[in-house]
Amino acid sequence: MKQPLIAPSILAADLLNLEQEIETVQKAGADLIHLDIMDGHYVPNLSFGPSIVQAIKHKTTLPLDVHLMIQPATSYIETFARAGASILTIHPDADVHCHRTLTEIRRYGVKAGIALNPGVSPDVLDYLLPEVDLVLVMTVNPGFGGQTFIPSMIEKIKMVSKKIKSAPHSILLEIDGGITPEIMPQLHSLDIDILVAGSSIFGEKKDSYKQTIDNLRGNK
Ligand code: DX5
Ligand code: ZN
């Protein structure tokens, strides 16, 4: 695998010390900050909204990778774009007119991402790729941190990888859910651009964040 970028998911961070957590992962080598926006409707959990995105934007120079698990997403694109998202990723099954939503995301100068749940076929990409800058393959069912990586997603990552390579423009491949240093050998041969990791980073003591990030990236 090429050296992936690492996007710590703050869902697993110490939320009462969020500023410090972000500073620590930034110093430890994080490339992006992943923010999971959950609405208690599309996914059975609630997390945070645009004001947290905006607050974080004021505190870090890292790009904000905003993962929208909300239904519908369309009406919130402008709000999250203005809050400072660098990437906005939507779920096609949460948005009837996802082609239009992806176009809308780009209109704000934000990278448009599409996320595929474990049960969603990569075929959904066929007519959407021209509007997409990033494909996020969910390697757990969305809604919670700390779940176990679903091994059958490896085949799917390969299929998605093939599809995005056939596109005339460059598209990033990101994976999210259950990513730990222990499963990295299984991902070795895959072309993944961004690894999202929540509990494997924030579940450790602060002085281990760098080690975990290095291990995920494939550095010793
Ligand atoms: C799950 C979220 C993930 C989650 C990952 O719905 O999209 O980003 O925070 O957490 P871990 O790395 O603990 O599986
Ligand atoms: Zn996520």
JSON list of C-alpha atoms and ligand atoms in Angstrom, two decimals:
[
{"chain": "A", "resi": 1, "resn": "MET", "atom": "CA", "xyz": [0.00, 0.00, 0.00]},
{"chain": "A", "resi": 2, "resn": "LYS", "atom": "CA", "xyz": [1.15, 3.54, -0.71]},
{"chain": "A", "resi": 3, "resn": "GLN", "atom": "CA", "xyz": [1.53, 5.62, 2.45]},
{"chain": "A", "resi": 4, "resn": "PRO", "atom": "CA", "xyz": [-2.01, 6.57, 3.40]},
{"chain": "A", "resi": 5, "resn": "LEU", "atom": "CA", "xyz": [-3.07, 9.83, 4.99]},
{"chain": "A", "resi": 6, "resn": "ILE", "atom": "CA", "xyz": [-4.40, 9.41, 8.53]},
{"chain": "A", "resi": 7, "resn": "ALA", "atom": "CA", "xyz": [-7.68, 10.98, 9.60]},
{"chain": "A", "resi": 8, "resn": "PRO", "atom": "CA", "xyz": [-8.36, 10.58, 13.34]},
{"chain": "A", "resi": 9, "resn": "SER", "atom": "CA", "xyz": [-12.09, 10.48, 14.07]},
{"chain": "A", "resi": 10, "resn": "ILE", "atom": "CA", "xyz": [-12.83, 12.74, 17.03]},
{"chain": "A", "resi": 11, "resn": "LEU", "atom": "CA", "xyz": [-15.91, 10.71, 17.89]},
{"chain": "A", "resi": 12, "resn": "ALA", "atom": "CA", "xyz": [-13.58, 8.68, 20.11]},
{"chain": "A", "resi": 13, "resn": "ALA", "atom": "CA", "xyz": [-11.69, 11.71, 21.50]},
{"chain": "A", "resi": 14, "resn": "ASP", "atom": "CA", "xyz": [-12.03, 13.15, 24.99]},
{"chain": "A", "resi": 15, "resn": "LEU", "atom": "CA", "xyz": [-14.73, 15.67, 24.08]},
{"chain": "A", "resi": 16, "resn": "LEU", "atom": "CA", "xyz": [-14.23, 17.80, 27.19]},
{"chain": "A", "resi": 17, "resn": "ASN", "atom": "CA", "xyz": [-10.64, 18.36, 26.09]},
{"chain": "A", "resi": 18, "resn": "LEU", "atom": "CA", "xyz": [-11.23, 18.52, 22.37]},
{"chain": "A", "resi": 19, "resn": "GLU", "atom": "CA", "xyz": [-8.85, 21.39, 21.67]},
{"chain": "A", "resi": 20, "resn": "GLN", "atom": "CA", "xyz": [-6.01, 19.55, 23.35]},
{"chain": "A", "resi": 21, "resn": "GLU", "atom": "CA", "xyz": [-6.91, 16.26, 21.63]},
{"chain": "A", "resi": 22, "resn": "ILE", "atom": "CA", "xyz": [-6.79, 17.93, 18.21]},
{"chain": "A", "resi": 23, "resn": "GLU", "atom": "CA", "xyz": [-3.50, 19.62, 18.99]},
{"chain": "A", "resi": 24, "resn": "THR", "atom": "CA", "xyz": [-2.05, 16.29, 20.13]},
{"chain": "A", "resi": 25, "resn": "VAL", "atom": "CA", "xyz": [-3.08, 14.34, 17.01]},
{"chain": "A", "resi": 26, "resn": "GLN", "atom": "CA", "xyz": [-1.89, 17.18, 14.80]},
{"chain": "A", "resi": 27, "resn": "LYS", "atom": "CA", "xyz": [1.54, 17.06, 16.47]},
{"chain": "A", "resi": 28, "resn": "ALA", "atom": "CA", "xyz": [1.47, 13.26, 16.23]},
{"chain": "A", "resi": 29, "resn": "GLY", "atom": "CA", "xyz": [1.23, 13.50, 12.43]},
{"chain": "A", "resi": 30, "resn": "ALA", "atom": "CA", "xyz": [-2.49, 13.43, 11.59]},
{"chain": "A", "resi": 31, "resn": "ASP", "atom": "CA", "xyz": [-3.21, 14.65, 8.07]},
{"chain": "A", "resi": 32, "resn": "LEU", "atom": "CA", "xyz": [-6.91, 15.46, 8.42]},
{"chain": "A", "resi": 33, "resn": "ILE", "atom": "CA", "xyz": [-9.51, 15.57, 11.18]},
{"chain": "A", "resi": 34, "resn": "HIS", "atom": "CA", "xyz": [-12.53, 13.30, 10.59]},
{"chain": "A", "resi": 35, "resn": "LEU", "atom": "CA", "xyz": [-15.85, 14.51, 12.00]},
{"chain": "A", "resi": 36, "resn": "ASP", "atom": "CA", "xyz": [-18.81, 12.13, 12.22]},
{"chain": "A", "resi": 37, "resn": "ILE", "atom": "CA", "xyz": [-22.12, 13.98, 12.00]},
{"chain": "A", "resi": 38, "resn": "MET", "atom": "CA", "xyz": [-24.98, 11.72, 13.16]},
{"chain": "A", "resi": 39, "resn": "ASP", "atom": "CA", "xyz": [-28.67, 12.57, 13.27]},
{"chain": "A", "resi": 40, "resn": "GLY", "atom": "CA", "xyz": [-30.28, 9.76, 15.30]},
{"chain": "A", "resi": 41, "resn": "HIS", "atom": "CA", "xyz": [-32.40, 9.01, 12.24]},
{"chain": "A", "resi": 42, "resn": "TYR", "atom": "CA", "xyz": [-30.21, 7.82, 9.39]},
{"chain": "A", "resi": 43, "resn": "VAL", "atom": "CA", "xyz": [-27.97, 6.22, 12.02]},
{"chain": "A", "resi": 44, "resn": "PRO", "atom": "CA", "xyz": [-29.04, 5.21, 15.53]},
{"chain": "A", "resi": 45, "resn": "ASN", "atom": "CA", "xyz": [-26.79, 7.69, 17.28]},
{"chain": "A", "resi": 46, "resn": "LEU", "atom": "CA", "xyz": [-26.44, 11.46, 17.75]},
{"chain": "A", "resi": 47, "resn": "SER", "atom": "CA", "xyz": [-23.14, 13.29, 17.68]},
{"chain": "A", "resi": 48, "resn": "PHE", "atom": "CA", "xyz": [-22.45, 16.93, 16.84]},
{"chain": "A", "resi": 49, "resn": "GLY", "atom": "CA", "xyz": [-23.39, 19.62, 14.33]},
{"chain": "A", "resi": 50, "resn": "PRO", "atom": "CA", "xyz": [-21.92, 22.50, 12.35]},
{"chain": "A", "resi": 51, "resn": "SER", "atom": "CA", "xyz": [-21.00, 24.64, 15.36]},
{"chain": "A", "resi": 52, "resn": "ILE", "atom": "CA", "xyz": [-18.43, 22.05, 16.44]},
{"chain": "A", "resi": 53, "resn": "VAL", "atom": "CA", "xyz": [-17.04, 21.94, 12.90]},
{"chain": "A", "resi": 54, "resn": "GLN", "atom": "CA", "xyz": [-16.70, 25.73, 12.97]},
{"chain": "A", "resi": 55, "resn": "ALA", "atom": "CA", "xyz": [-15.10, 25.76, 16.42]},
{"chain": "A", "resi": 56, "resn": "ILE", "atom": "CA", "xyz": [-12.53, 23.17, 15.31]},
{"chain": "A", "resi": 57, "resn": "LYS", "atom": "CA", "xyz": [-11.84, 25.07, 12.09]},
{"chain": "A", "resi": 58, "resn": "HIS", "atom": "CA", "xyz": [-10.68, 28.01, 14.22]},
{"chain": "A", "resi": 59, "resn": "LYS", "atom": "CA", "xyz": [-8.26, 25.81, 16.15]},
{"chain": "A", "resi": 60, "resn": "THR", "atom": "CA", "xyz": [-6.51, 23.72, 13.52]},
{"chain": "A", "resi": 61, "resn": "THR", "atom": "CA", "xyz": [-4.81, 24.11, 10.17]},
{"chain": "A", "resi": 62, "resn": "LEU", "atom": "CA", "xyz": [-5.65, 20.50, 9.23]},
{"chain": "A", "resi": 63, "resn": "PRO", "atom": "CA", "xyz": [-8.36, 19.94, 6.61]},
{"chain": "A", "resi": 64, "resn": "LEU", "atom": "CA", "xyz": [-11.71, 18.92, 8.08]},
{"chain": "A", "resi": 65, "resn": "ASP", "atom": "CA", "xyz": [-13.10, 15.68, 6.65]},
{"chain": "A", "resi": 66, "resn": "VAL", "atom": "CA", "xyz": [-16.81, 15.88, 7.45]},
{"chain": "A", "resi": 67, "resn": "HIS", "atom": "CA", "xyz": [-18.77, 12.61, 7.23]},
{"chain": "A", "resi": 68, "resn": "LEU", "atom": "CA", "xyz": [-22.50, 13.35, 7.04]},
{"chain": "A", "resi": 69, "resn": "MET", "atom": "CA", "xyz": [-24.63, 10.51, 8.39]},
{"chain": "A", "resi": 70, "resn": "ILE", "atom": "CA", "xyz": [-27.78, 12.60, 8.16]},
{"chain": "A", "resi": 71, "resn": "GLN", "atom": "CA", "xyz": [-30.97, 12.27, 6.15]},
{"chain": "A", "resi": 72, "resn": "PRO", "atom": "CA", "xyz": [-31.47, 14.26, 4.05]},
{"chain": "A", "resi": 73, "resn": "ALA", "atom": "CA", "xyz": [-28.06, 15.89, 3.71]},
{"chain": "A", "resi": 74, "resn": "THR", "atom": "CA", "xyz": [-29.01, 18.41, 0.99]},
{"chain": "A", "resi": 75, "resn": "SER", "atom": "CA", "xyz": [-30.40, 21.08, 3.25]},
{"chain": "A", "resi": 76, "resn": "TYR", "atom": "CA", "xyz": [-27.22, 21.18, 5.37]},
{"chain": "A", "resi": 77, "resn": "ILE", "atom": "CA", "xyz": [-24.55, 21.41, 2.65]},
{"chain": "A", "resi": 78, "resn": "GLU", "atom": "CA", "xyz": [-24.24, 25.18, 2.73]},
{"chain": "A", "resi": 79, "resn": "THR", "atom": "CA", "xyz": [-24.07, 25.24, 6.55]},
{"chain": "A", "resi": 80, "resn": "PHE", "atom": "CA", "xyz": [-21.28, 22.66, 6.75]},
{"chain": "A", "resi": 81, "resn": "ALA", "atom": "CA", "xyz": [-19.40, 24.24, 3.84]},
{"chain": "A", "resi": 82, "resn": "ARG", "atom": "CA", "xyz": [-19.51, 27.62, 5.57]},
{"chain": "A", "resi": 83, "resn": "ALA", "atom": "CA", "xyz": [-18.50, 26.00, 8.86]},
{"chain": "A", "resi": 84, "resn": "GLY", "atom": "CA", "xyz": [-15.18, 25.09, 7.25]},
{"chain": "A", "resi": 85, "resn": "ALA", "atom": "CA", "xyz": [-15.42, 21.56, 5.82]},
{"chain": "A", "resi": 86, "resn": "SER", "atom": "CA", "xyz": [-12.73, 20.65, 3.28]},
{"chain": "A", "resi": 87, "resn": "ILE", "atom": "CA", "xyz": [-14.46, 17.40, 2.36]},
{"chain": "A", "resi": 88, "resn": "LEU", "atom": "CA", "xyz": [-18.19, 16.70, 2.70]},
{"chain": "A", "resi": 89, "resn": "THR", "atom": "CA", "xyz": [-19.16, 13.05, 2.33]},
{"chain": "A", "resi": 90, "resn": "ILE", "atom": "CA", "xyz": [-22.76, 11.94, 1.93]},
{"chain": "A", "resi": 91, "resn": "HIS", "atom": "CA", "xyz": [-24.46, 8.55, 1.88]},
{"chain": "A", "resi": 92, "resn": "PRO", "atom": "CA", "xyz": [-26.38, 7.95, -1.39]},
{"chain": "A", "resi": 93, "resn": "ASP", "atom": "CA", "xyz": [-29.06, 5.95, 0.43]},
{"chain": "A", "resi": 94, "resn": "ALA", "atom": "CA", "xyz": [-29.72, 8.94, 2.68]},
{"chain": "A", "resi": 95, "resn": "ASP", "atom": "CA", "xyz": [-30.29, 11.31, -0.20]},
{"chain": "A", "resi": 96, "resn": "VAL", "atom": "CA", "xyz": [-32.79, 10.72, -3.00]},
{"chain": "A", "resi": 97, "resn": "HIS", "atom": "CA", "xyz": [-31.11, 13.27, -5.27]},
{"chain": "A", "resi": 98, "resn": "CYS", "atom": "CA", "xyz": [-27.51, 12.58, -4.37]},
{"chain": "A", "resi": 99, "resn": "HIS", "atom": "CA", "xyz": [-26.22, 13.58, -7.82]},
{"chain": "A", "resi": 100, "resn": "ARG", "atom": "CA", "xyz": [-27.53, 17.08, -7.21]},
{"chain": "A", "resi": 101, "resn": "THR", "atom": "CA", "xyz": [-26.17, 17.16, -3.65]},
{"chain": "A", "resi": 102, "resn": "LEU", "atom": "CA", "xyz": [-22.67, 16.20, -4.84]},
{"chain": "A", "resi": 103, "resn": "THR", "atom": "CA", "xyz": [-22.79, 19.00, -7.42]},
{"chain": "A", "resi": 104, "resn": "GLU", "atom": "CA", "xyz": [-23.91, 21.38, -4.71]},
{"chain": "A", "resi": 105, "resn": "ILE", "atom": "CA", "xyz": [-20.98, 20.42, -2.45]},
{"chain": "A", "resi": 106, "resn": "ARG", "atom": "CA", "xyz": [-18.50, 21.27, -5.20]},
{"chain": "A", "resi": 107, "resn": "ARG", "atom": "CA", "xyz": [-20.24, 24.58, -5.85]},
{"chain": "A", "resi": 108, "resn": "TYR", "atom": "CA", "xyz": [-18.93, 25.70, -2.44]},
{"chain": "A", "resi": 109, "resn": "GLY", "atom": "CA", "xyz": [-15.39, 24.70, -3.38]},
{"chain": "A", "resi": 110, "resn": "VAL", "atom": "CA", "xyz": [-15.53, 21.68, -1.08]},
{"chain": "A", "resi": 111, "resn": "LYS", "atom": "CA", "xyz": [-14.44, 18.16, -2.11]},
{"chain": "A", "resi": 112, "resn": "ALA", "atom": "CA", "xyz": [-17.46, 15.91, -2.66]},
{"chain": "A", "resi": 113, "resn": "GLY", "atom": "CA", "xyz": [-17.39, 12.44, -1.12]},
{"chain": "A", "resi": 114, "resn": "ILE", "atom": "CA", "xyz": [-19.74, 9.50, -1.36]},
{"chain": "A", "resi": 115, "resn": "ALA", "atom": "CA", "xyz": [-19.88, 6.84, 1.36]},
{"chain": "A", "resi": 116, "resn": "LEU", "atom": "CA", "xyz": [-20.84, 3.22, 0.76]},
{"chain": "A", "resi": 117, "resn": "ASN", "atom": "CA", "xyz": [-22.31, 1.28, 3.67]},
{"chain": "A", "resi": 118, "resn": "PRO", "atom": "CA", "xyz": [-21.31, -2.39, 3.92]},
{"chain": "A", "resi": 119, "resn": "GLY", "atom": "CA", "xyz": [-24.61, -3.43, 2.24]},
{"chain": "A", "resi": 120, "resn": "VAL", "atom": "CA", "xyz": [-24.39, -0.93, -0.62]},
{"chain": "A", "resi": 121, "resn": "SER", "atom": "CA", "xyz": [-23.00, -2.08, -3.95]},
{"chain": "A", "resi": 122, "resn": "PRO", "atom": "CA", "xyz": [-20.15, -0.17, -5.63]},
{"chain": "A", "resi": 123, "resn": "ASP", "atom": "CA", "xyz": [-22.40, -0.07, -8.73]},
{"chain": "A", "resi": 124, "resn": "VAL", "atom": "CA", "xyz": [-24.00, 3.02, -7.23]},
{"chain": "A", "resi": 125, "resn": "LEU", "atom": "CA", "xyz": [-20.82, 4.83, -8.30]},
{"chain": "A", "resi": 126, "resn": "ASP", "atom": "CA", "xyz": [-21.31, 4.17, -12.00]},
{"chain": "A", "resi": 127, "resn": "TYR", "atom": "CA", "xyz": [-23.18, 7.36, -12.86]},
{"chain": "A", "resi": 128, "resn": "LEU", "atom": "CA", "xyz": [-21.87, 9.46, -9.98]},
{"chain": "A", "resi": 129, "resn": "LEU", "atom": "CA", "xyz": [-18.10, 9.26, -10.41]},
{"chain": "A", "resi": 130, "resn": "PRO", "atom": "CA", "xyz": [-17.82, 12.45, -12.51]},
{"chain": "A", "resi": 131, "resn": "GLU", "atom": "CA", "xyz": [-19.26, 14.40, -9.56]},
{"chain": "A", "resi": 132, "resn": "VAL", "atom": "CA", "xyz": [-17.08, 12.74, -6.93]},
{"chain": "A", "resi": 133, "resn": "ASP", "atom": "CA", "xyz": [-13.66, 13.60, -5.43]},
{"chain": "A", "resi": 134, "resn": "LEU", "atom": "CA", "xyz": [-13.60, 10.87, -2.79]},
{"chain": "A", "resi": 135, "resn": "VAL", "atom": "CA", "xyz": [-15.19, 7.47, -2.19]},
{"chain": "A", "resi": 136, "resn": "LEU", "atom": "CA", "xyz": [-15.50, 6.33, 1.41]},
{"chain": "A", "resi": 137, "resn": "VAL", "atom": "CA", "xyz": [-15.88, 2.59, 1.89]},
{"chain": "A", "resi": 138, "resn": "MET", "atom": "CA", "xyz": [-17.49, 1.93, 5.27]},
{"chain": "A", "resi": 139, "resn": "THR", "atom": "CA", "xyz": [-15.77, -1.06, 6.85]},
{"chain": "A", "resi": 140, "resn": "VAL", "atom": "CA", "xyz": [-18.35, -1.18, 9.67]},
{"chain": "A", "resi": 141, "resn": "ASN", "atom": "CA", "xyz": [-22.03, -0.24, 9.74]},
{"chain": "A", "resi": 142, "resn": "PRO", "atom": "CA", "xyz": [-22.16, 3.48, 10.47]},
{"chain": "A", "resi": 143, "resn": "GLY", "atom": "CA", "xyz": [-23.32, 4.90, 13.79]},
{"chain": "A", "resi": 144, "resn": "PHE", "atom": "CA", "xyz": [-20.74, 3.94, 16.37]},
{"chain": "A", "resi": 145, "resn": "GLY", "atom": "CA", "xyz": [-17.04, 3.93, 16.99]},
{"chain": "A", "resi": 146, "resn": "GLY", "atom": "CA", "xyz": [-15.17, 0.91, 18.31]},
{"chain": "A", "resi": 147, "resn": "GLN", "atom": "CA", "xyz": [-16.73, -1.74, 16.05]},
{"chain": "A", "resi": 148, "resn": "THR", "atom": "CA", "xyz": [-14.92, -4.59, 14.33]},
{"chain": "A", "resi": 149, "resn": "PHE", "atom": "CA", "xyz": [-13.65, -4.29, 10.73]},
{"chain": "A", "resi": 150, "resn": "ILE", "atom": "CA", "xyz": [-15.81, -6.38, 8.34]},
{"chain": "A", "resi": 151, "resn": "PRO", "atom": "CA", "xyz": [-13.38, -8.61, 6.37]},
{"chain": "A", "resi": 152, "resn": "SER", "atom": "CA", "xyz": [-15.65, -8.96, 3.29]},
{"chain": "A", "resi": 153, "resn": "MET", "atom": "CA", "xyz": [-15.11, -5.24, 2.68]},
{"chain": "A", "resi": 154, "resn": "ILE", "atom": "CA", "xyz": [-11.61, -6.03, 1.38]},
{"chain": "A", "resi": 155, "resn": "GLU", "atom": "CA", "xyz": [-13.07, -7.35, -1.90]},
{"chain": "A", "resi": 156, "resn": "LYS", "atom": "CA", "xyz": [-15.26, -4.28, -2.12]},
{"chain": "A", "resi": 157, "resn": "ILE", "atom": "CA", "xyz": [-12.31, -1.94, -1.58]},
{"chain": "A", "resi": 158, "resn": "LYS", "atom": "CA", "xyz": [-10.61, -3.66, -4.54]},
{"chain": "A", "resi": 159, "resn": "MET", "atom": "CA", "xyz": [-13.70, -3.20, -6.74]},
{"chain": "A", "resi": 160, "resn": "VAL", "atom": "CA", "xyz": [-14.04, 0.45, -5.77]},
{"chain": "A", "resi": 161, "resn": "SER", "atom": "CA", "xyz": [-10.34, 0.99, -6.37]},
{"chain": "A", "resi": 162, "resn": "LYS", "atom": "CA", "xyz": [-10.69, -0.40, -9.91]},
{"chain": "A", "resi": 163, "resn": "LYS", "atom": "CA", "xyz": [-13.67, 1.81, -10.63]},
{"chain": "A", "resi": 164, "resn": "ILE", "atom": "CA", "xyz": [-12.09, 5.02, -9.44]},
{"chain": "A", "resi": 165, "resn": "LYS", "atom": "CA", "xyz": [-8.92, 4.34, -11.39]},
{"chain": "A", "resi": 166, "resn": "SER", "atom": "CA", "xyz": [-10.99, 4.22, -14.56]},
{"chain": "A", "resi": 167, "resn": "ALA", "atom": "CA", "xyz": [-12.23, 7.76, -13.97]},
{"chain": "A", "resi": 168, "resn": "PRO", "atom": "CA", "xyz": [-10.55, 10.54, -15.94]},
{"chain": "A", "resi": 169, "resn": "HIS", "atom": "CA", "xyz": [-9.94, 12.64, -12.83]},
{"chain": "A", "resi": 170, "resn": "SER", "atom": "CA", "xyz": [-8.29, 11.70, -9.56]},
{"chain": "A", "resi": 171, "resn": "ILE", "atom": "CA", "xyz": [-10.57, 10.33, -6.84]},
{"chain": "A", "resi": 172, "resn": "LEU", "atom": "CA", "xyz": [-9.44, 9.54, -3.30]},
{"chain": "A", "resi": 173, "resn": "LEU", "atom": "CA", "xyz": [-10.24, 6.20, -1.67]},
{"chain": "A", "resi": 174, "resn": "GLU", "atom": "CA", "xyz": [-10.95, 6.36, 2.07]},
{"chain": "A", "resi": 175, "resn": "ILE", "atom": "CA", "xyz": [-11.92, 3.61, 4.48]},
{"chain": "A", "resi": 176, "resn": "ASP", "atom": "CA", "xyz": [-13.65, 4.04, 7.82]},
{"chain": "A", "resi": 177, "resn": "GLY", "atom": "CA", "xyz": [-14.46, 1.75, 10.72]},
{"chain": "A", "resi": 178, "resn": "GLY", "atom": "CA", "xyz": [-12.52, -0.71, 12.82]},
{"chain": "A", "resi": 179, "resn": "ILE", "atom": "CA", "xyz": [-9.15, 0.40, 11.45]},
{"chain": "A", "resi": 180, "resn": "THR", "atom": "CA", "xyz": [-6.38, -0.69, 13.82]},
{"chain": "A", "resi": 181, "resn": "PRO", "atom": "CA", "xyz": [-2.65, -1.35, 13.40]},
{"chain": "A", "resi": 182, "resn": "GLU", "atom": "CA", "xyz": [-3.47, -5.08, 13.81]},
{"chain": "A", "resi": 183, "resn": "ILE", "atom": "CA", "xyz": [-5.58, -5.25, 10.64]},
{"chain": "A", "resi": 184, "resn": "MET", "atom": "CA", "xyz": [-3.09, -3.32, 8.52]},
{"chain": "A", "resi": 185, "resn": "PRO", "atom": "CA", "xyz": [-1.40, -6.48, 7.12]},
{"chain": "A", "resi": 186, "resn": "GLN", "atom": "CA", "xyz": [-4.75, -7.41, 5.51]},
{"chain": "A", "resi": 187, "resn": "LEU", "atom": "CA", "xyz": [-4.86, -4.05, 3.74]},
{"chain": "A", "resi": 188, "resn": "HIS", "atom": "CA", "xyz": [-1.29, -4.19, 2.58]},
{"chain": "A", "resi": 189, "resn": "SER", "atom": "CA", "xyz": [-1.91, -4.67, -1.15]},
{"chain": "A", "resi": 190, "resn": "LEU", "atom": "CA", "xyz": [-4.72, -2.11, -1.44]},
{"chain": "A", "resi": 191, "resn": "ASP", "atom": "CA", "xyz": [-4.45, 1.40, -2.81]},
{"chain": "A", "resi": 192, "resn": "ILE", "atom": "CA", "xyz": [-5.99, 3.37, 0.04]},
{"chain": "A", "resi": 193, "resn": "ASP", "atom": "CA", "xyz": [-5.49, 7.13, 0.24]},
{"chain": "A", "resi": 194, "resn": "ILE", "atom": "CA", "xyz": [-7.05, 7.92, 3.63]},
{"chain": "A", "resi": 195, "resn": "LEU", "atom": "CA", "xyz": [-7.49, 5.78, 6.73]},
{"chain": "A", "resi": 196, "resn": "VAL", "atom": "CA", "xyz": [-10.02, 6.97, 9.31]},
{"chain": "A", "resi": 197, "resn": "ALA", "atom": "CA", "xyz": [-9.28, 5.76, 12.81]},
{"chain": "A", "resi": 198, "resn": "GLY", "atom": "CA", "xyz": [-11.11, 6.65, 16.02]},
{"chain": "A", "resi": 199, "resn": "SER", "atom": "CA", "xyz": [-10.71, 4.31, 18.95]},
{"chain": "A", "resi": 200, "resn": "SER", "atom": "CA", "xyz": [-7.40, 2.83, 17.83]},
{"chain": "A", "resi": 201, "resn": "ILE", "atom": "CA", "xyz": [-5.86, 6.32, 18.19]},
{"chain": "A", "resi": 202, "resn": "PHE", "atom": "CA", "xyz": [-7.87, 8.05, 20.92]},
{"chain": "A", "resi": 203, "resn": "GLY", "atom": "CA", "xyz": [-8.38, 4.84, 22.93]},
{"chain": "A", "resi": 204, "resn": "GLU", "atom": "CA", "xyz": [-4.68, 4.88, 23.83]},
{"chain": "A", "resi": 205, "resn": "LYS", "atom": "CA", "xyz": [-2.80, 7.22, 26.14]},
{"chain": "A", "resi": 206, "resn": "LYS", "atom": "CA", "xyz": [-1.87, 10.59, 24.60]},
{"chain": "A", "resi": 207, "resn": "ASP", "atom": "CA", "xyz": [1.81, 9.72, 24.38]},
{"chain": "A", "resi": 208, "resn": "SER", "atom": "CA", "xyz": [0.95, 6.72, 22.16]},
{"chain": "A", "resi": 209, "resn": "TYR", "atom": "CA", "xyz": [-0.97, 8.67, 19.51]},
{"chain": "A", "resi": 210, "resn": "LYS", "atom": "CA", "xyz": [2.15, 9.15, 17.40]},
{"chain": "A", "resi": 211, "resn": "GLN", "atom": "CA", "xyz": [3.11, 5.49, 17.60]},
{"chain": "A", "resi": 212, "resn": "THR", "atom": "CA", "xyz": [-0.37, 4.40, 16.52]},
{"chain": "A", "resi": 213, "resn": "ILE", "atom": "CA", "xyz": [-0.46, 6.88, 13.65]},
{"chain": "A", "resi": 214, "resn": "ASP", "atom": "CA", "xyz": [3.00, 5.73, 12.52]},
{"chain": "A", "resi": 215, "resn": "ASN", "atom": "CA", "xyz": [1.90, 2.09, 12.74]},
{"chain": "A", "resi": 216, "resn": "LEU", "atom": "CA", "xyz": [-1.24, 2.77, 10.70]},
{"chain": "A", "resi": 217, "resn": "ARG", "atom": "CA", "xyz": [0.78, 4.59, 8.09]},
{"chain": "A", "resi": 218, "resn": "GLY", "atom": "CA", "xyz": [3.22, 1.72, 7.89]},
{"chain": "A", "resi": 219, "resn": "ASN", "atom": "CA", "xyz": [6.14, 3.56, 9.51]},
{"chain": "A", "resi": 220, "resn": "LYS", "atom": "CA", "xyz": [7.82, 1.89, 12.44]},
{"chain": "B", "resi": 1, "resn": "DX5", "atom": "C1", "xyz": [-18.77, 5.19, 12.26]},
{"chain": "B", "resi": 1, "resn": "DX5", "atom": "C2", "xyz": [-17.94, 6.40, 11.94]},
{"chain": "B", "resi": 1, "resn": "DX5", "atom": "C3", "xyz": [-16.49, 6.23, 12.10]},
{"chain": "B", "resi": 1, "resn": "DX5", "atom": "C4", "xyz": [-16.03, 5.97, 13.52]},
{"chain": "B", "resi": 1, "resn": "DX5", "atom": "C5", "xyz": [-14.78, 5.16, 13.43]},
{"chain": "B", "resi": 1, "resn": "DX5", "atom": "O1", "xyz": [-20.08, 5.50, 11.95]},
{"chain": "B", "resi": 1, "resn": "DX5", "atom": "O2", "xyz": [-18.16, 6.79, 10.60]},
{"chain": "B", "resi": 1, "resn": "DX5", "atom": "O3", "xyz": [-15.77, 7.35, 11.58]},
{"chain": "B", "resi": 1, "resn": "DX5", "atom": "O4", "xyz": [-15.81, 7.13, 14.27]},
{"chain": "B", "resi": 1, "resn": "DX5", "atom": "O5", "xyz": [-14.44, 4.73, 14.68]},
{"chain": "B", "resi": 1, "resn": "DX5", "atom": "P1", "xyz": [-13.49, 3.47, 14.93]},
{"chain": "B", "resi": 1, "resn": "DX5", "atom": "O6", "xyz": [-12.17, 3.79, 14.28]},
{"chain": "B", "resi": 1, "resn": "DX5", "atom": "O7", "xyz": [-13.43, 3.39, 16.42]},
{"chain": "B", "resi": 1, "resn": "DX5", "atom": "O8", "xyz": [-14.14, 2.28, 14.29]},
{"chain": "B", "resi": 2, "resn": "ZN", "atom": "ZN", "xyz": [-16.84, 8.41, 9.80]}
]
